[in-house]
Amino acid sequence: GKALSALGADARETNMEQARAEYAALFVGMVQGELQPFGSYYLTGFLHEKPLAELRTDLARLGIARAEGIVESEDHIATLCECMAGLILGEFGASDDAPENPASQQQFFDKHIASWAPRFFEDLQGAKAARLYMPLGAVGAVFLEIETQAFALAD
């Protein structure tokens, strides 16, 4: 709750132009942003490496395809969170109307999110350019802790 309250407070004090400028400084930059929100980068130090290829294989197996017009690679943290939500809600996976089984959800989470996202959210909390995104890093870290604990309880 504290992380969400901080995010809400910062969001109320941030206009759209400030939010865009912060996003650009964090993730785009003149040459490169302060942070790279991609699994391949966190796992290998480079973009478009083996972790991305493995993710694409798993996404294809689950029937998840990149939407037209999307330029970011599939290992972007936002995309992975959307995929995880879709697996939980039954939008992807085993059938069109049933969630992917919990073991499969956990495998996806462990391999493609938990393997690197905690470091990303920690980095986001400490990023020099982060104001609005700093509490989002805390929200992400708490979310990952909750998901990790939930999977542990399910075992």
CSV table of N, CA and C in Angstrom, one decimal:
chain,number,residue,atom,x,y,z
A,1,GLY,N,0.8,-1.2,0.0
A,1,GLY,CA,0.0,0.0,0.0
A,1,GLY,C,0.8,1.3,0.0
A,2,LYS,N,2.0,1.2,0.7
A,2,LYS,CA,2.8,2.4,0.8
A,2,LYS,C,3.4,2.7,-0.6
A,3,ALA,N,3.8,1.7,-1.3
A,3,ALA,CA,4.3,1.9,-2.6
A,3,ALA,C,3.3,2.5,-3.6
A,4,LEU,N,2.1,2.0,-3.5
A,4,LEU,CA,1.0,2.5,-4.4
A,4,LEU,C,0.6,3.9,-4.0
A,5,SER,N,0.6,4.2,-2.7
A,5,SER,CA,0.3,5.6,-2.2
A,5,SER,C,1.4,6.6,-2.7
A,6,ALA,N,2.7,6.2,-2.7
A,6,ALA,CA,3.7,7.0,-3.2
A,6,ALA,C,3.6,7.2,-4.7
A,7,LEU,N,3.3,6.2,-5.4
A,7,LEU,CA,3.1,6.3,-6.9
A,7,LEU,C,1.9,7.3,-7.2
A,8,GLY,N,0.8,7.1,-6.4
A,8,GLY,CA,-0.3,8.0,-6.6
A,8,GLY,C,0.0,9.4,-6.3
A,9,ALA,N,0.8,9.7,-5.3
A,9,ALA,CA,1.1,11.1,-4.9
A,9,ALA,C,2.0,11.7,-6.0
A,10,ASP,N,3.0,10.9,-6.5
A,10,ASP,CA,3.9,11.4,-7.5
A,10,ASP,C,3.1,11.6,-8.8
A,11,ALA,N,2.2,10.7,-9.1
A,11,ALA,CA,1.4,10.9,-10.4
A,11,ALA,C,0.6,12.1,-10.3
A,12,ARG,N,0.0,12.4,-9.2
A,12,ARG,CA,-0.8,13.6,-9.1
A,12,ARG,C,0.0,14.9,-9.3
A,13,GLU,N,1.3,14.9,-9.0
A,13,GLU,CA,2.1,16.0,-9.1
A,13,GLU,C,2.9,16.1,-10.4
A,14,THR,N,2.7,15.1,-11.3
A,14,THR,CA,3.4,15.0,-12.5
A,14,THR,C,2.5,15.2,-13.7
A,15,ASN,N,2.9,16.2,-14.6
A,15,ASN,CA,2.0,16.3,-15.8
A,15,ASN,C,2.6,15.4,-16.9
A,16,MET,N,1.8,15.4,-18.0
A,16,MET,CA,2.1,14.4,-19.0
A,16,MET,C,3.5,14.7,-19.6
A,17,GLU,N,3.9,16.0,-19.8
A,17,GLU,CA,5.2,16.3,-20.4
A,17,GLU,C,6.3,15.9,-19.5
A,18,GLN,N,6.1,16.0,-18.2
A,18,GLN,CA,7.2,15.6,-17.2
A,18,GLN,C,7.3,14.1,-17.3
A,19,ALA,N,6.2,13.4,-17.3
A,19,ALA,CA,6.2,11.9,-17.4
A,19,ALA,C,6.9,11.4,-18.6
A,20,ARG,N,6.6,12.1,-19.8
A,20,ARG,CA,7.3,11.7,-21.0
A,20,ARG,C,8.8,11.9,-21.0
A,21,ALA,N,9.1,13.1,-20.4
A,21,ALA,CA,10.6,13.4,-20.3
A,21,ALA,C,11.3,12.4,-19.4
A,22,GLU,N,10.7,12.0,-18.3
A,22,GLU,CA,11.3,11.1,-17.4
A,22,GLU,C,11.4,9.7,-18.1
A,23,TYR,N,10.3,9.3,-18.8
A,23,TYR,CA,10.4,8.0,-19.5
A,23,TYR,C,11.5,8.0,-20.5
A,24,ALA,N,11.7,9.1,-21.2
A,24,ALA,CA,12.7,9.2,-22.2
A,24,ALA,C,14.1,9.1,-21.6
A,25,ALA,N,14.3,9.8,-20.5
A,25,ALA,CA,15.6,9.8,-19.8
A,25,ALA,C,15.9,8.4,-19.2
A,26,LEU,N,14.9,7.7,-18.7
A,26,LEU,CA,15.1,6.4,-18.1
A,26,LEU,C,15.3,5.3,-19.2
A,27,PHE,N,14.5,5.3,-20.2
A,27,PHE,CA,14.4,4.2,-21.1
A,27,PHE,C,14.8,4.4,-22.5
A,28,VAL,N,14.9,5.7,-22.9
A,28,VAL,CA,15.3,6.0,-24.3
A,28,VAL,C,16.6,6.7,-24.4
A,29,GLY,N,16.7,7.9,-23.9
A,29,GLY,CA,17.9,8.7,-23.9
A,29,GLY,C,18.3,9.1,-25.3
A,30,MET,N,19.4,9.9,-25.3
A,30,MET,CA,19.9,10.4,-26.6
A,30,MET,C,20.6,9.2,-27.3
A,31,VAL,N,21.3,8.4,-26.6
A,31,VAL,CA,21.9,7.2,-27.2
A,31,VAL,C,21.2,5.9,-26.6
A,32,GLN,N,21.1,6.0,-25.3
A,32,GLN,CA,20.5,4.8,-24.6
A,32,GLN,C,20.0,5.4,-23.2
A,33,GLY,N,18.9,4.9,-22.8
A,33,GLY,CA,18.4,5.4,-21.5
A,33,GLY,C,19.2,4.9,-20.3
A,34,GLU,N,18.9,5.4,-19.2
A,34,GLU,CA,19.6,5.0,-18.0
A,34,GLU,C,19.4,3.5,-17.7
A,35,LEU,N,18.2,3.0,-18.0
A,35,LEU,CA,17.9,1.6,-17.8
A,35,LEU,C,17.5,0.9,-19.0
A,36,GLN,N,17.7,-0.4,-19.1
A,36,GLN,CA,17.2,-1.2,-20.2
A,36,GLN,C,16.1,-2.2,-19.6
A,37,PRO,N,14.9,-2.0,-19.9
A,37,PRO,CA,13.8,-2.9,-19.3
A,37,PRO,C,13.6,-4.2,-20.0
A,38,PHE,N,14.7,-4.8,-20.4
A,38,PHE,CA,14.6,-6.1,-21.2
A,38,PHE,C,15.4,-7.2,-20.5
A,39,GLY,N,14.7,-8.4,-20.5
A,39,GLY,CA,15.3,-9.5,-19.9
A,39,GLY,C,16.6,-9.9,-20.4
A,40,SER,N,16.8,-9.9,-21.7
A,40,SER,CA,18.1,-10.3,-22.3
A,40,SER,C,19.2,-9.4,-21.8
A,41,TYR,N,18.9,-8.1,-21.7
A,41,TYR,CA,20.0,-7.2,-21.2
A,41,TYR,C,20.4,-7.6,-19.8
A,42,TYR,N,19.4,-7.8,-19.0
A,42,TYR,CA,19.8,-8.1,-17.6
A,42,TYR,C,20.4,-9.5,-17.4
A,43,LEU,N,20.1,-10.4,-18.3
A,43,LEU,CA,20.6,-11.8,-18.1
A,43,LEU,C,21.9,-11.9,-18.8
A,44,THR,N,22.2,-11.2,-19.9
A,44,THR,CA,23.4,-11.4,-20.7
A,44,THR,C,24.3,-10.1,-20.8
A,45,GLY,N,23.7,-9.0,-20.6
A,45,GLY,CA,24.4,-7.7,-20.8
A,45,GLY,C,24.2,-7.2,-22.2
A,46,PHE,N,23.4,-7.9,-23.0
A,46,PHE,CA,23.2,-7.5,-24.4
A,46,PHE,C,21.7,-7.7,-24.7
A,47,LEU,N,21.2,-6.9,-25.7
A,47,LEU,CA,19.9,-7.0,-26.2
A,47,LEU,C,19.8,-8.1,-27.2
A,48,HIS,N,18.6,-8.7,-27.4
A,48,HIS,CA,18.3,-9.7,-28.4
A,48,HIS,C,19.2,-10.9,-28.4
A,49,GLU,N,19.4,-11.4,-27.2
A,49,GLU,CA,20.3,-12.6,-27.0
A,49,GLU,C,19.4,-13.9,-26.7
A,50,LYS,N,20.1,-14.9,-26.3
A,50,LYS,CA,19.4,-16.2,-26.2
A,50,LYS,C,18.2,-16.2,-25.3
A,51,PRO,N,18.2,-15.4,-24.2
A,51,PRO,CA,16.9,-15.4,-23.4
A,51,PRO,C,15.7,-14.9,-24.2
A,52,LEU,N,15.9,-14.0,-25.1
A,52,LEU,CA,14.8,-13.6,-26.0
A,52,LEU,C,14.3,-14.7,-26.9
A,53,ALA,N,15.3,-15.4,-27.5
A,53,ALA,CA,14.9,-16.5,-28.3
A,53,ALA,C,14.1,-17.6,-27.6
A,54,GLU,N,14.6,-17.9,-26.3
A,54,GLU,CA,13.9,-18.9,-25.5
A,54,GLU,C,12.5,-18.4,-25.2
A,55,LEU,N,12.3,-17.1,-24.9
A,55,LEU,CA,11.0,-16.5,-24.6
A,55,LEU,C,10.1,-16.6,-25.8
A,56,ARG,N,10.6,-16.3,-27.0
A,56,ARG,CA,9.8,-16.3,-28.2
A,56,ARG,C,9.3,-17.8,-28.4
A,57,THR,N,10.1,-18.8,-28.1
A,57,THR,CA,9.7,-20.2,-28.3
A,57,THR,C,8.6,-20.4,-27.3
A,58,ASP,N,8.7,-20.0,-26.1
A,58,ASP,CA,7.6,-20.2,-25.1
A,58,ASP,C,6.4,-19.5,-25.4
A,59,LEU,N,6.5,-18.3,-25.9
A,59,LEU,CA,5.3,-17.5,-26.3
A,59,LEU,C,4.6,-18.1,-27.5
A,60,ALA,N,5.3,-18.6,-28.4
A,60,ALA,CA,4.7,-19.3,-29.6
A,60,ALA,C,3.9,-20.6,-29.1
A,61,ARG,N,4.5,-21.3,-28.1
A,61,ARG,CA,3.9,-22.5,-27.6
A,61,ARG,C,2.6,-22.1,-26.9
A,62,LEU,N,2.5,-21.0,-26.3
A,62,LEU,CA,1.3,-20.5,-25.6
A,62,LEU,C,0.4,-19.8,-26.5
A,63,GLY,N,0.7,-19.6,-27.8
A,63,GLY,CA,-0.2,-18.9,-28.7
A,63,GLY,C,-0.1,-17.4,-28.5
A,64,ILE,N,0.9,-16.8,-28.0
A,64,ILE,CA,1.1,-15.4,-27.8
A,64,ILE,C,1.9,-14.8,-28.9
A,65,ALA,N,1.4,-13.9,-29.7
A,65,ALA,CA,2.1,-13.2,-30.8
A,65,ALA,C,2.3,-11.7,-30.5
A,66,ARG,N,3.3,-11.2,-31.1
A,66,ARG,CA,3.5,-9.7,-31.0
A,66,ARG,C,2.4,-9.0,-31.7
A,67,ALA,N,1.9,-7.9,-31.1
A,67,ALA,CA,0.9,-7.1,-31.8
A,67,ALA,C,1.6,-6.3,-32.9
A,68,GLU,N,0.8,-6.0,-33.9
A,68,GLU,CA,1.3,-5.1,-35.0
A,68,GLU,C,1.7,-3.7,-34.4
A,69,GLY,N,2.8,-3.2,-34.9
A,69,GLY,CA,3.1,-1.8,-34.5
A,69,GLY,C,4.0,-1.7,-33.3
A,70,ILE,N,4.2,-2.8,-32.6
A,70,ILE,CA,5.0,-2.8,-31.4
A,70,ILE,C,6.5,-2.9,-31.8
A,71,VAL,N,7.3,-2.0,-31.3
A,71,VAL,CA,8.7,-2.0,-31.6
A,71,VAL,C,9.6,-2.7,-30.6
A,72,GLU,N,9.1,-2.7,-29.3
A,72,GLU,CA,9.9,-3.3,-28.3
A,72,GLU,C,10.0,-4.8,-28.4
A,73,SER,N,11.1,-5.4,-28.0
A,73,SER,CA,11.1,-6.8,-28.1
A,73,SER,C,10.3,-7.4,-27.0
A,74,GLU,N,9.9,-8.7,-27.1
A,74,GLU,CA,9.0,-9.3,-26.2
A,74,GLU,C,9.5,-9.5,-24.8
A,75,ASP,N,10.8,-9.3,-24.6
A,75,ASP,CA,11.3,-9.4,-23.2
A,75,ASP,C,11.3,-8.1,-22.4
A,76,HIS,N,10.5,-7.2,-22.9
A,76,HIS,CA,10.3,-5.9,-22.1
A,76,HIS,C,9.5,-6.2,-20.9
A,77,ILE,N,9.8,-5.6,-19.8
A,77,ILE,CA,9.1,-6.0,-18.5
A,77,ILE,C,7.6,-5.8,-18.6
A,78,ALA,N,7.1,-4.7,-19.3
A,78,ALA,CA,5.7,-4.5,-19.4
A,78,ALA,C,5.0,-5.6,-20.2
A,79,THR,N,5.6,-6.1,-21.2
A,79,THR,CA,5.1,-7.1,-22.0
A,79,THR,C,5.0,-8.4,-21.2
A,80,LEU,N,6.1,-8.7,-20.5
A,80,LEU,CA,6.1,-9.9,-19.7
A,80,LEU,C,5.0,-9.9,-18.6
A,81,CYS,N,4.8,-8.7,-18.0
A,81,CYS,CA,3.7,-8.6,-17.0
A,81,CYS,C,2.4,-8.9,-17.6
A,82,GLU,N,2.2,-8.3,-18.8
A,82,GLU,CA,0.9,-8.6,-19.5
A,82,GLU,C,0.7,-10.0,-19.9
A,83,CYS,N,1.8,-10.7,-20.3
A,83,CYS,CA,1.7,-12.1,-20.6
A,83,CYS,C,1.4,-12.9,-19.4
A,84,MET,N,2.0,-12.6,-18.2
A,84,MET,CA,1.7,-13.3,-17.0
A,84,MET,C,0.3,-13.1,-16.6
A,85,ALA,N,-0.2,-11.9,-16.7
A,85,ALA,CA,-1.7,-11.7,-16.4
A,85,ALA,C,-2.6,-12.5,-17.3
A,86,GLY,N,-2.2,-12.6,-18.6
A,86,GLY,CA,-3.0,-13.3,-19.5
A,86,GLY,C,-3.0,-14.8,-19.2
A,87,LEU,N,-1.9,-15.3,-18.8
A,87,LEU,CA,-1.8,-16.7,-18.4
A,87,LEU,C,-2.7,-17.0,-17.1
A,88,ILE,N,-2.7,-16.1,-16.2
A,88,ILE,CA,-3.5,-16.2,-15.0
A,88,ILE,C,-5.0,-16.2,-15.3
A,89,LEU,N,-5.3,-15.2,-16.2
A,89,LEU,CA,-6.7,-15.0,-16.5
A,89,LEU,C,-7.3,-16.0,-17.6
A,90,GLY,N,-6.4,-16.8,-18.2
A,90,GLY,CA,-6.9,-17.7,-19.2
A,90,GLY,C,-7.0,-17.2,-20.6
A,91,GLU,N,-6.3,-16.0,-20.8
A,91,GLU,CA,-6.3,-15.4,-22.1
A,91,GLU,C,-5.3,-16.1,-23.1
A,92,PHE,N,-4.4,-16.8,-22.5
A,92,PHE,CA,-3.4,-17.5,-23.3
A,92,PHE,C,-3.2,-18.9,-22.7
A,93,GLY,N,-2.6,-19.7,-23.5
A,93,GLY,CA,-2.2,-21.0,-23.0
A,93,GLY,C,-3.1,-22.2,-23.4
A,94,ALA,N,-3.4,-23.0,-22.4
A,94,ALA,CA,-4.0,-24.3,-22.6
A,94,ALA,C,-5.3,-24.2,-23.4
A,95,SER,N,-6.2,-23.3,-23.1
A,95,SER,CA,-7.4,-23.1,-23.9
A,95,SER,C,-7.7,-21.6,-23.8
A,96,ASP,N,-8.7,-21.2,-24.6
A,96,ASP,CA,-9.1,-19.8,-24.7
A,96,ASP,C,-9.8,-19.3,-23.5
A,97,ASP,N,-10.4,-20.3,-22.7
A,97,ASP,CA,-11.2,-19.8,-21.6
A,97,ASP,C,-10.8,-20.4,-20.2
A,98,ALA,N,-9.6,-21.0,-20.1
A,98,ALA,CA,-9.2,-21.5,-18.9
A,98,ALA,C,-7.7,-21.1,-18.6
A,99,PRO,N,-7.4,-20.7,-17.4
A,99,PRO,CA,-6.0,-20.3,-17.1
A,99,PRO,C,-5.0,-21.4,-17.4
A,100,GLU,N,-3.8,-21.0,-17.7
A,100,GLU,CA,-2.7,-22.0,-17.8
A,100,GLU,C,-2.6,-22.6,-16.4
A,101,ASN,N,-2.2,-23.9,-16.4
A,101,ASN,CA,-2.1,-24.5,-15.0
A,101,ASN,C,-1.0,-23.8,-14.2
A,102,PRO,N,-1.2,-23.8,-12.9
A,102,PRO,CA,-0.3,-23.1,-12.0
A,102,PRO,C,1.2,-23.5,-12.2
A,103,ALA,N,1.5,-24.7,-12.4
A,103,ALA,CA,2.9,-25.1,-12.6
A,103,ALA,C,3.5,-24.5,-13.9
A,104,SER,N,2.7,-24.4,-14.9
A,104,SER,CA,3.1,-23.7,-16.1
A,104,SER,C,3.3,-22.2,-15.9
A,105,GLN,N,2.4,-21.6,-15.2
A,105,GLN,CA,2.5,-20.2,-14.9
A,105,GLN,C,3.8,-19.9,-14.1
A,106,GLN,N,4.1,-20.8,-13.1
A,106,GLN,CA,5.3,-20.6,-12.3
A,106,GLN,C,6.5,-20.8,-13.2
A,107,GLN,N,6.5,-21.8,-14.1
A,107,GLN,CA,7.7,-22.0,-14.9
A,107,GLN,C,7.9,-20.7,-15.8
A,108,PHE,N,6.9,-20.1,-16.3
A,108,PHE,CA,7.0,-18.9,-17.1
A,108,PHE,C,7.5,-17.8,-16.2
A,109,PHE,N,7.0,-17.6,-15.1
A,109,PHE,CA,7.4,-16.6,-14.2
A,109,PHE,C,8.8,-16.7,-13.7
A,110,ASP,N,9.2,-17.9,-13.3
A,110,ASP,CA,10.6,-18.1,-12.8
A,110,ASP,C,11.6,-17.9,-14.0
A,111,LYS,N,11.3,-18.4,-15.1
A,111,LYS,CA,12.3,-18.3,-16.2
A,111,LYS,C,12.4,-17.0,-16.9
A,112,HIS,N,11.2,-16.3,-17.1
A,112,HIS,CA,11.2,-15.1,-17.9
A,112,HIS,C,11.0,-13.8,-17.1
A,113,ILE,N,10.7,-13.9,-15.8
A,113,ILE,CA,10.5,-12.7,-15.0
A,113,ILE,C,11.3,-12.7,-13.7
A,114,ALA,N,11.2,-13.7,-12.9
A,114,ALA,CA,11.9,-13.7,-11.6
A,114,ALA,C,13.4,-13.9,-11.8
A,115,SER,N,13.8,-14.3,-12.9
A,115,SER,CA,15.3,-14.5,-13.2
A,115,SER,C,16.0,-13.2,-13.3
A,116,TRP,N,15.3,-12.0,-13.5
A,116,TRP,CA,16.0,-10.8,-13.7
A,116,TRP,C,15.2,-9.5,-13.2
A,117,ALA,N,13.9,-9.6,-13.2
A,117,ALA,CA,13.1,-8.4,-12.9
A,117,ALA,C,13.3,-7.8,-11.5
A,118,PRO,N,13.6,-8.6,-10.5
A,118,PRO,CA,13.9,-8.0,-9.2
A,118,PRO,C,15.1,-7.0,-9.3
A,119,ARG,N,16.1,-7.3,-10.0
A,119,ARG,CA,17.2,-6.4,-10.2
A,119,ARG,C,16.8,-5.2,-11.0
A,120,PHE,N,15.9,-5.3,-12.0
A,120,PHE,CA,15.4,-4.2,-12.7
A,120,PHE,C,14.7,-3.2,-11.8
A,121,PHE,N,13.7,-3.8,-11.0
A,121,PHE,CA,12.9,-2.9,-10.2
A,121,PHE,C,13.8,-2.3,-9.1
A,122,GLU,N,14.8,-2.9,-8.6
A,122,GLU,CA,15.7,-2.3,-7.7
A,122,GLU,C,16.5,-1.2,-8.4
A,123,ASP,N,16.9,-1.4,-9.6
A,123,ASP,CA,17.6,-0.3,-10.3
A,123,ASP,C,16.7,0.8,-10.6
A,124,LEU,N,15.4,0.5,-10.9
A,124,LEU,CA,14.5,1.6,-11.2
A,124,LEU,C,14.2,2.5,-9.9
A,125,GLN,N,14.2,1.9,-8.8
A,125,GLN,CA,14.1,2.6,-7.5
A,125,GLN,C,15.2,3.5,-7.3
A,126,GLY,N,16.4,3.2,-7.8
A,126,GLY,CA,17.6,4.0,-7.5
A,126,GLY,C,18.1,4.8,-8.7
A,127,ALA,N,17.3,4.8,-9.8
A,127,ALA,CA,17.7,5.5,-11.0
A,127,ALA,C,17.8,7.0,-10.8
A,128,LYS,N,18.8,7.7,-11.3
A,128,LYS,CA,19.0,9.1,-11.1
A,128,LYS,C,17.8,9.9,-11.7
A,129,ALA,N,17.3,9.5,-12.9
A,129,ALA,CA,16.3,10.2,-13.6
A,129,ALA,C,14.9,9.9,-13.1
A,130,ALA,N,14.8,8.9,-12.1
A,130,ALA,CA,13.4,8.5,-11.7
A,130,ALA,C,12.9,9.4,-10.6
A,131,ARG,N,11.7,9.8,-10.8
A,131,ARG,CA,10.9,10.5,-9.8
A,131,ARG,C,9.5,9.8,-9.8
A,132,LEU,N,8.8,9.9,-10.9
A,132,LEU,CA,7.5,9.2,-11.0
A,132,LEU,C,7.7,7.7,-11.0
A,133,TYR,N,8.8,7.2,-11.7
A,133,TYR,CA,9.0,5.8,-11.8
A,133,TYR,C,9.7,5.1,-10.6
A,134,MET,N,10.2,5.9,-9.7
A,134,MET,CA,10.9,5.4,-8.5
A,134,MET,C,9.9,4.5,-7.7
A,135,PRO,N,8.7,5.1,-7.4
A,135,PRO,CA,7.7,4.2,-6.6
A,135,PRO,C,7.2,3.1,-7.4
A,136,LEU,N,7.2,3.2,-8.8
A,136,LEU,CA,6.8,2.1,-9.6
A,136,LEU,C,7.7,1.0,-9.5
A,137,GLY,N,9.0,1.3,-9.3
A,137,GLY,CA,10.0,0.2,-9.0
A,137,GLY,C,9.7,-0.5,-7.7
A,138,ALA,N,9.2,0.3,-6.7
A,138,ALA,CA,8.8,-0.4,-5.4
A,138,ALA,C,7.6,-1.2,-5.6
A,139,VAL,N,6.6,-0.7,-6.3
A,139,VAL,CA,5.4,-1.5,-6.6
A,139,VAL,C,5.8,-2.8,-7.3
A,140,GLY,N,6.7,-2.7,-8.3
A,140,GLY,CA,7.1,-3.9,-9.0
A,140,GLY,C,7.8,-4.9,-8.1
A,141,ALA,N,8.7,-4.4,-7.2
A,141,ALA,CA,9.4,-5.3,-6.3
A,141,ALA,C,8.4,-6.0,-5.4
A,142,VAL,N,7.5,-5.3,-4.9
A,142,VAL,CA,6.5,-5.9,-4.0
A,142,VAL,C,5.7,-7.0,-4.7
A,143,PHE,N,5.2,-6.6,-5.9
A,143,PHE,CA,4.5,-7.6,-6.7
A,143,PHE,C,5.3,-8.9,-6.9
A,144,LEU,N,6.5,-8.7,-7.3
A,144,LEU,CA,7.4,-9.9,-7.5
A,144,LEU,C,7.5,-10.8,-6.2
A,145,GLU,N,7.6,-10.1,-5.1
A,145,GLU,CA,7.7,-10.8,-3.8
A,145,GLU,C,6.4,-11.6,-3.5
A,146,ILE,N,5.3,-10.9,-3.8
A,146,ILE,CA,4.0,-11.6,-3.6
A,146,ILE,C,3.8,-12.8,-4.5
A,147,GLU,N,4.1,-12.6,-5.8
A,147,GLU,CA,4.0,-13.7,-6.7
A,147,GLU,C,4.9,-14.9,-6.3
A,148,THR,N,6.1,-14.6,-5.9
A,148,THR,CA,7.1,-15.6,-5.5
A,148,THR,C,6.5,-16.4,-4.3
A,149,GLN,N,6.0,-15.7,-3.3
A,149,GLN,CA,5.4,-16.3,-2.1
A,149,GLN,C,4.2,-17.1,-2.5
A,150,ALA,N,3.4,-16.6,-3.4
A,150,ALA,CA,2.1,-17.3,-3.8
A,150,ALA,C,2.5,-18.6,-4.5
A,151,PHE,N,3.5,-18.6,-5.3
A,151,PHE,CA,3.9,-19.9,-6.0
A,151,PHE,C,4.5,-20.9,-5.0
A,152,ALA,N,5.2,-20.3,-4.0
A,152,ALA,CA,5.8,-21.2,-2.9
A,152,ALA,C,4.7,-21.9,-2.1
A,153,LEU,N,3.6,-21.1,-1.8
A,153,LEU,CA,2.5,-21.7,-1.1
A,153,LEU,C,1.7,-22.8,-1.9
A,154,ALA,N,1.7,-22.6,-3.2
A,154,ALA,CA,1.0,-23.5,-4.1
A,154,ALA,C,1.7,-24.9,-4.2
A,155,ASP,N,3.0,-24.9,-3.9
A,155,ASP,CA,3.8,-26.1,-4.0
A,155,ASP,C,3.4,-27.1,-3.0
